[in-house]
Coordinates of N, CA and C in Angstrom, one line a residue:
X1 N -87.5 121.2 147.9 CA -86.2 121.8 147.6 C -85.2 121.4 148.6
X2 N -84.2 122.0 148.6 CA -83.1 121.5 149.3 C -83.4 122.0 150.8
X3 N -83.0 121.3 152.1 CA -83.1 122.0 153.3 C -82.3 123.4 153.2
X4 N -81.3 123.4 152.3 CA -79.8 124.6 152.7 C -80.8 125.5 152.4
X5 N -81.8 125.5 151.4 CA -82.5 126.6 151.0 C -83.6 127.2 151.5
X6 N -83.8 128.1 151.6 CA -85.2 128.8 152.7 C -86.8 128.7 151.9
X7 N -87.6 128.3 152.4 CA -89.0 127.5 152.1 C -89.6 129.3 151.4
X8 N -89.1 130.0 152.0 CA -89.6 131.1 151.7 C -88.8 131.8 150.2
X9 N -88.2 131.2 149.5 CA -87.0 131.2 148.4 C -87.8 130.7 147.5
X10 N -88.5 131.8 146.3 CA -89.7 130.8 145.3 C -88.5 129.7 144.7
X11 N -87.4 130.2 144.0 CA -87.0 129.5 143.1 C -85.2 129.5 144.2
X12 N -84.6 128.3 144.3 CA -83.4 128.2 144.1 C -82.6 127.2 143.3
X13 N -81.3 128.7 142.4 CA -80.4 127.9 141.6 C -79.3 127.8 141.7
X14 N -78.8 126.6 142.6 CA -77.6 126.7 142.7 C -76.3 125.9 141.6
X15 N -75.3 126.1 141.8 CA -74.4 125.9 140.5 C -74.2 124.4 140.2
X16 N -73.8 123.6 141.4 CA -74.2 122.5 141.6 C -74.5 121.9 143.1
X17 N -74.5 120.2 142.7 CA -74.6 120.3 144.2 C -73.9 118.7 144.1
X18 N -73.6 118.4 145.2 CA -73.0 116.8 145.8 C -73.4 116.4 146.8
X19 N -74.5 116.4 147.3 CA -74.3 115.7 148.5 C -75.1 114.6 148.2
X20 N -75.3 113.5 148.8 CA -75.7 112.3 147.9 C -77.5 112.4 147.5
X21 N -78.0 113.0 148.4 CA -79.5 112.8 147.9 C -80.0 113.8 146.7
X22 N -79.0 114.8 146.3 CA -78.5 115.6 144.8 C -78.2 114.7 144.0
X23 N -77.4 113.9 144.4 CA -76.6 113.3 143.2 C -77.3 112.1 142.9
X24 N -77.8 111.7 143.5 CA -79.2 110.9 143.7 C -80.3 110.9 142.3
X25 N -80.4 112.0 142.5 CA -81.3 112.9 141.7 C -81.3 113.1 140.5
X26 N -79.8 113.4 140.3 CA -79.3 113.7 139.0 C -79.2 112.8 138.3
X27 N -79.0 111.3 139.0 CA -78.8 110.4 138.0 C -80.1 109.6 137.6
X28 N -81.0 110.1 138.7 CA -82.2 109.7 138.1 C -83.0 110.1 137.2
X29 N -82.8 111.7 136.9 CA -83.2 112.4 136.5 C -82.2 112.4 134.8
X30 N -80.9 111.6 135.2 CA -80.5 111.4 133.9 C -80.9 110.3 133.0
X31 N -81.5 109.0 134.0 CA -81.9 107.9 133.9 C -83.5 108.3 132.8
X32 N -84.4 108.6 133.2 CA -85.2 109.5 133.3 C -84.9 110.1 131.4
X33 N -83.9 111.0 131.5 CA -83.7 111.3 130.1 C -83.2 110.6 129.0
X34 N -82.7 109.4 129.4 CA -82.1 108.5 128.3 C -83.4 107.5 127.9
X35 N -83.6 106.3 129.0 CA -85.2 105.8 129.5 C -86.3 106.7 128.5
X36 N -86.9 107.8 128.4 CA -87.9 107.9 127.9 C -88.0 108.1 126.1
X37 N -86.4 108.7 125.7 CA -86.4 108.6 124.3 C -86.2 107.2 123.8
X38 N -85.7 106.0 125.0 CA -85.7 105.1 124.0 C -86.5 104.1 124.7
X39 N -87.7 104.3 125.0 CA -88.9 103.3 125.1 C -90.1 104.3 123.8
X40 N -89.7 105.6 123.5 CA -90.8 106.2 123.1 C -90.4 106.6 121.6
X41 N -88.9 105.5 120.9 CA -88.5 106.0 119.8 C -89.3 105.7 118.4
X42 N -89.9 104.9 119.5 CA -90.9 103.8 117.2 C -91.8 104.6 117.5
X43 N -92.7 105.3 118.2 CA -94.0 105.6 118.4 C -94.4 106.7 117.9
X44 N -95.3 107.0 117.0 CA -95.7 108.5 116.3 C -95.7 109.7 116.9
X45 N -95.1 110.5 116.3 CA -94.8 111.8 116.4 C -94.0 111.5 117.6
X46 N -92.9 110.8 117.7 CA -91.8 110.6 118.8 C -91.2 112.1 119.1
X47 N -90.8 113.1 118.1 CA -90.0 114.3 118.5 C -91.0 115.0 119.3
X48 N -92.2 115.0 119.4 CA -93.2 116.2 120.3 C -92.8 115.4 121.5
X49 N -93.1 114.1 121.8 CA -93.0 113.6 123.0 C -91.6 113.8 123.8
X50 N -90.9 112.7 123.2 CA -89.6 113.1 123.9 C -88.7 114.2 123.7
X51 N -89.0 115.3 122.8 CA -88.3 116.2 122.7 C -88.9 117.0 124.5
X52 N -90.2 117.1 124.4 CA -90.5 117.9 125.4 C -90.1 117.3 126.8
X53 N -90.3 115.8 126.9 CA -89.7 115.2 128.4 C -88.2 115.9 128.2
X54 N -87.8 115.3 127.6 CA -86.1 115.2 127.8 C -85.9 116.8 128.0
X55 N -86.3 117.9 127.6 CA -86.3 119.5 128.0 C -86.8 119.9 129.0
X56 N -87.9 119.1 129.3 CA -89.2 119.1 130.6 C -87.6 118.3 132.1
X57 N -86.7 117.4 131.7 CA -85.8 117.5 132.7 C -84.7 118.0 132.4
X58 N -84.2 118.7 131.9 CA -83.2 119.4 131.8 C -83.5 121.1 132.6
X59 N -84.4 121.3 132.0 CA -84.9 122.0 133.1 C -85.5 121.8 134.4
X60 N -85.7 121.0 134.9 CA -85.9 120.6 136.2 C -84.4 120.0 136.8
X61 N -83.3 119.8 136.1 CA -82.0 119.6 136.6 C -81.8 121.0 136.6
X62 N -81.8 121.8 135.9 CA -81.0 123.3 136.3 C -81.6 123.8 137.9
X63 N -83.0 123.8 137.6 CA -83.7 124.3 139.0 C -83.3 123.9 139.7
X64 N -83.3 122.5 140.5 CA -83.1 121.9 141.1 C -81.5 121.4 141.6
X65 N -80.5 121.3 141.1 CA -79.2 121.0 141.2 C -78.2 121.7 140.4
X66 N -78.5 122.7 139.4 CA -77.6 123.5 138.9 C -76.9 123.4 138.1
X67 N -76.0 123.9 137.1 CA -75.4 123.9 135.8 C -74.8 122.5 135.7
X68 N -74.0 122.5 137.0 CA -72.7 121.4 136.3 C -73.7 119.9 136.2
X69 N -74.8 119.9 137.0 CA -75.3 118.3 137.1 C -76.6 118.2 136.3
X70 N -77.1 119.7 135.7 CA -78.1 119.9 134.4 C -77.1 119.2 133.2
X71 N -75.7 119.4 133.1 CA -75.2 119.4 132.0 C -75.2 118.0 132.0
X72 N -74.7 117.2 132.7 CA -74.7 115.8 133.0 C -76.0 115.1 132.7
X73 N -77.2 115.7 132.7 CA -78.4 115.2 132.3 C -78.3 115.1 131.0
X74 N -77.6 116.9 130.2 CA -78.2 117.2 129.1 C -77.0 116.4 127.8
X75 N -76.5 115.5 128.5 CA -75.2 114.6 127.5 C -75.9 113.9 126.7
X76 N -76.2 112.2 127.4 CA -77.0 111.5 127.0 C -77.7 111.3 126.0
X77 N -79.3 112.0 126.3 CA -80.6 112.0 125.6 C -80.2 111.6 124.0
X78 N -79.2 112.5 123.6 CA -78.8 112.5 122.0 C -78.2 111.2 121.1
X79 N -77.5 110.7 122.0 CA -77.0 109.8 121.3 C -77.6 108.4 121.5
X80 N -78.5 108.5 122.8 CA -79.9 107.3 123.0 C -80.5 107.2 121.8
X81 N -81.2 109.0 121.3 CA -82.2 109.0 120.3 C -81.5 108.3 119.0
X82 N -80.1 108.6 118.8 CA -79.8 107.7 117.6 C -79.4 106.3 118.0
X83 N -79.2 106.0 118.8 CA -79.0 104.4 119.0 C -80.5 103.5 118.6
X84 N -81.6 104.9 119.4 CA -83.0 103.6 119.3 C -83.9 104.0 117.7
X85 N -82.9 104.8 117.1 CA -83.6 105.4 116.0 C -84.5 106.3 115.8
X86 N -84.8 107.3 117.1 CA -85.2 108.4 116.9 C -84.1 109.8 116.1
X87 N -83.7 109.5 115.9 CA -82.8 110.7 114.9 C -81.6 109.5 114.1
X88 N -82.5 109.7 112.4 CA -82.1 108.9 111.7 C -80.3 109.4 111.8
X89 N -80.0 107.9 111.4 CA -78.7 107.8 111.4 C -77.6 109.1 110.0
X90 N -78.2 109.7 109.5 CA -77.4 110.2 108.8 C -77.4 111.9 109.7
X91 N -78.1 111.8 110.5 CA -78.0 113.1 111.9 C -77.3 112.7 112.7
X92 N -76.5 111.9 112.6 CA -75.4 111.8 113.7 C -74.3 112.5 113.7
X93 N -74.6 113.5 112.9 CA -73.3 114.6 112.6 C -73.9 115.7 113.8
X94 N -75.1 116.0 113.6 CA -75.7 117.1 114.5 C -75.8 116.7 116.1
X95 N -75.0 115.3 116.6 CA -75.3 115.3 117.8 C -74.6 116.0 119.1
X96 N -72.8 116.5 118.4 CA -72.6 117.2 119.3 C -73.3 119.0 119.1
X97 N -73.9 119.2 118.4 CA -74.2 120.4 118.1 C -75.9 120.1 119.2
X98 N -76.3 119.1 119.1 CA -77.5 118.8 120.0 C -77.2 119.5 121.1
X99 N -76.0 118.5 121.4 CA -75.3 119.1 123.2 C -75.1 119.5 123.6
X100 N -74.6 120.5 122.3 CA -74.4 122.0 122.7 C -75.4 123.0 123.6
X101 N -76.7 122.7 122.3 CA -78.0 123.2 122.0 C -78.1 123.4 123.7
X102 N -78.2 122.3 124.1 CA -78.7 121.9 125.4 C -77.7 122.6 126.7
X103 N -76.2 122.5 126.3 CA -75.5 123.8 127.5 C -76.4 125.3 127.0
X104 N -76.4 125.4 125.8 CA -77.0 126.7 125.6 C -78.6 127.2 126.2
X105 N -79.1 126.4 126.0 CA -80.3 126.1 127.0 C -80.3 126.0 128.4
X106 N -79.6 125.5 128.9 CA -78.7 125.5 130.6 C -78.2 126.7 130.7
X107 N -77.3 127.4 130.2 CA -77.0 128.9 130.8 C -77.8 129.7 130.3
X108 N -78.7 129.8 129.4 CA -79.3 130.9 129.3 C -80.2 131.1 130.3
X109 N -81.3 129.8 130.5 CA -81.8 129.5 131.5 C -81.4 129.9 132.8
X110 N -80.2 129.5 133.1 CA -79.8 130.0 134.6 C -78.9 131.2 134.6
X111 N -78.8 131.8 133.6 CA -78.7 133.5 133.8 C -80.1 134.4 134.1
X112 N -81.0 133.8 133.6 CA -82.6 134.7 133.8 C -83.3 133.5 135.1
X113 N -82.9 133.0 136.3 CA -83.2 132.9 137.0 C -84.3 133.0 137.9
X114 N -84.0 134.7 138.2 CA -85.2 135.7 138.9 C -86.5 135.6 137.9
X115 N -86.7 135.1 136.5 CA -87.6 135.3 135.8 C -87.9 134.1 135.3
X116 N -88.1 133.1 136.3 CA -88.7 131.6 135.2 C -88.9 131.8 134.0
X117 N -90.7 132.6 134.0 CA -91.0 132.3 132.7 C -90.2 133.0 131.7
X118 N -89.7 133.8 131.7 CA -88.6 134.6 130.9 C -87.4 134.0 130.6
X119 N -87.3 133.4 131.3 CA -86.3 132.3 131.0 C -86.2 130.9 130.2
X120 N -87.4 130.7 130.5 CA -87.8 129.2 129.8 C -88.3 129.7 127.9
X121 N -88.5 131.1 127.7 CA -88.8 131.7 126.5 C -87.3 132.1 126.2
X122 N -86.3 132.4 126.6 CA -85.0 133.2 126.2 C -84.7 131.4 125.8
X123 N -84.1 130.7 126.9 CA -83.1 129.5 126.6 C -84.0 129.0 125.7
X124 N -85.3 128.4 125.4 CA -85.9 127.7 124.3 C -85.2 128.5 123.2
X125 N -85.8 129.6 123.1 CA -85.4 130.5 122.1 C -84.0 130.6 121.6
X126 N -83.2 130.7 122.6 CA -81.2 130.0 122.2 C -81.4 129.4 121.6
X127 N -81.7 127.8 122.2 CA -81.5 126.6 121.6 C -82.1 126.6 120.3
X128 N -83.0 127.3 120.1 CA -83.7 127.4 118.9 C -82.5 127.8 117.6
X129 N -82.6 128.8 118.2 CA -82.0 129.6 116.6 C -80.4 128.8 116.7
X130 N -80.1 128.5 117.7 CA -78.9 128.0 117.5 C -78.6 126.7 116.1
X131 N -79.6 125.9 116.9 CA -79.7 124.5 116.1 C -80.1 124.9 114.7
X132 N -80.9 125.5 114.5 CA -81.6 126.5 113.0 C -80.4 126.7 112.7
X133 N -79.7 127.6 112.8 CA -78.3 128.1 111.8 C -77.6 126.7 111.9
X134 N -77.1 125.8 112.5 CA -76.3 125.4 112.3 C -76.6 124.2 111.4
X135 N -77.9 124.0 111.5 CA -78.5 122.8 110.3 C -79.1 123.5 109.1
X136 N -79.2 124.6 109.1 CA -79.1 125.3 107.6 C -78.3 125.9 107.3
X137 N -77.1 126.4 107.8 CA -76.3 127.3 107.2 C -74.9 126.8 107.3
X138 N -74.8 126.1 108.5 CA -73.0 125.5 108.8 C -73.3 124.1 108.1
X139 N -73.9 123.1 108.6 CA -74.1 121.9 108.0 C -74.7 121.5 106.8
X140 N -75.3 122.4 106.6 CA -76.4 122.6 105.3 C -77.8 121.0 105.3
X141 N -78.1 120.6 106.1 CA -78.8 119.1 106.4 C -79.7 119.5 105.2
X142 N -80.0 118.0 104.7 CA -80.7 118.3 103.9 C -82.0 118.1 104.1
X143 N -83.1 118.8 103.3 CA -84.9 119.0 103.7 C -85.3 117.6 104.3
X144 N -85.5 116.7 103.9 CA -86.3 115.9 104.9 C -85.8 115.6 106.4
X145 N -84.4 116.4 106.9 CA -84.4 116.3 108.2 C -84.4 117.6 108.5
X146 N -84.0 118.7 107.6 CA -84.0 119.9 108.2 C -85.1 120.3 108.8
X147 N -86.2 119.9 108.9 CA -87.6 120.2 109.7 C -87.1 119.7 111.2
X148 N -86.8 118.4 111.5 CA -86.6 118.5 112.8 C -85.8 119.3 113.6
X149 N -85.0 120.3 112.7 CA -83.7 121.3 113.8 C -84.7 122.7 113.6
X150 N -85.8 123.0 112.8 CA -86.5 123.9 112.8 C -87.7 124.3 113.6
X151 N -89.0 124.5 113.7 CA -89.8 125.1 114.5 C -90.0 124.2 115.6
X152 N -89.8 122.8 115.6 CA -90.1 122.0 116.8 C -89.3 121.9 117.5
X153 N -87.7 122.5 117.2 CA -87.0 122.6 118.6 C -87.6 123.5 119.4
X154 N -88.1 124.7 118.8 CA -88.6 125.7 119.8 C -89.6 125.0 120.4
X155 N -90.4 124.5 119.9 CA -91.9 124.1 120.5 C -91.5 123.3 121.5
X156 N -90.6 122.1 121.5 CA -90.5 121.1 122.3 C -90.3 121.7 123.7
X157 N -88.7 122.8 123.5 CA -88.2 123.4 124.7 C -89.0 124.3 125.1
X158 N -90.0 125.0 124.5 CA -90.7 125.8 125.2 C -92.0 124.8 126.2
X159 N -92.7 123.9 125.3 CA -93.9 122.8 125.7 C -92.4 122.4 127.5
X160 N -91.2 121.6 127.3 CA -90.5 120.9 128.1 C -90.4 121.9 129.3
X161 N -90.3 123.1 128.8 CA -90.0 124.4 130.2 C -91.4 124.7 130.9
X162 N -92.4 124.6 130.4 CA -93.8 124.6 130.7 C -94.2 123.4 131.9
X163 N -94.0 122.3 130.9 CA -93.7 120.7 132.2 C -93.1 121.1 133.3
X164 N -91.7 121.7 133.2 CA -90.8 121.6 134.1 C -91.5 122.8 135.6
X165 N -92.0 123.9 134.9 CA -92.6 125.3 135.7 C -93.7 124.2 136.3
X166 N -94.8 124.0 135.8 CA -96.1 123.3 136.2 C -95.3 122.1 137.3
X167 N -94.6 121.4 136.5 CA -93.9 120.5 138.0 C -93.5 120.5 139.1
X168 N -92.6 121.9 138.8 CA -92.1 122.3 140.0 C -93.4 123.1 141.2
X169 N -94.1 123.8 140.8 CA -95.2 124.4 141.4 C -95.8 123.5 141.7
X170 N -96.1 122.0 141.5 CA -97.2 121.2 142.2 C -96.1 120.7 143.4
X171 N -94.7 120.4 143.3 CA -93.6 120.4 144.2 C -94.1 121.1 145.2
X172 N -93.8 122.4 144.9 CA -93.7 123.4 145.7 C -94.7 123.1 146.7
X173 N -95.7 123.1 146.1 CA -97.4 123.2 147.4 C -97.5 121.8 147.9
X174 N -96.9 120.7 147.7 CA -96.8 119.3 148.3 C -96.1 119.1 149.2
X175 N -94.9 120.0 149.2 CA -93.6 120.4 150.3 C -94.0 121.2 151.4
X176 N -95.3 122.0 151.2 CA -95.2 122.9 152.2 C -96.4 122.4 153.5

């Protein structure tokens, strides 16, 4: 974790950060989330995998560097997945609503803070029902994609917040 922060501090979230070995970070960590949806777009069951990396760092950007340079992570991922053809081309309507998904998952996340795991169940849970109404009820997508805005967003961001908890705890005890 950061030096500013105290070793004795389980979790620090700050809002953002700049100083270059942050910013460092973030673009790796953005690199990181573009990179894995589209080396892993042709490959079976592609949404379990990179749904969960790409949430497994978005949450490790909030932890770690904070809303404004989570959100910078959380841009990208979406419009990779439709360039490499992991989100057929006629879901290109739902990408800013992806992005959303994903600030919605960033602040919920970093309002429940003090509560990791309560946290990583609330923001999955946002992002969830969010994407759900808005690909059945505002957009109306039709059934052969409407499965991917339904049960496996939850699964991915909850499986991705799991990564990100388990990650950071092997951090944690390698640091000390």
């Amino acid at each position: 974790m950061n030096q500013k922060y105290s070793k004795t501090a389980k979790l620090a979230f700050p809002i953002a950060t700049y100083d270059v070995n942050n910013l460092a970070w973030t673009i790796g960590l953005l690199i990181a989330s573009v990179i894995f949806p589209a080396l892993l777009a042709h490959s079976p069951q592609n949404q379990w995998i990179t749904g969960t990396i790409v949430n497994a760092v978005i949450f490790l950007a909030v932890w770690r560097f904070g809303v404004v340079n989570a959100a910078f992570v959380a841009i990208l991922p979406s419009s990779i997945a439709l360039l490499r053809g992991l989100l057929p081309v006629p879901m290109a309507i739902m990408i800013p609503w992806i992005i959303i998904s994903n600030f919605i998952l960033i602040a919920a996340f970093f309002s429940t803070k003090k509560y990791p795991l309560a946290g990583i169940v609330l923001a999955s849970t946002a992002k969830f029902f969010f994407l759900f109404a808005v690909a059945t009820y505002f957009l109306k997508i039709s059934s052969p994609f409407l499965f991917m805005f339904q049960w496996p967003q939850l699964v991915t961001a909850l499986a991705g917040g799991l990564v990100a908890l388990g990650t950071l705890k092997i951090y944690q005890k390698l640091a000390r």
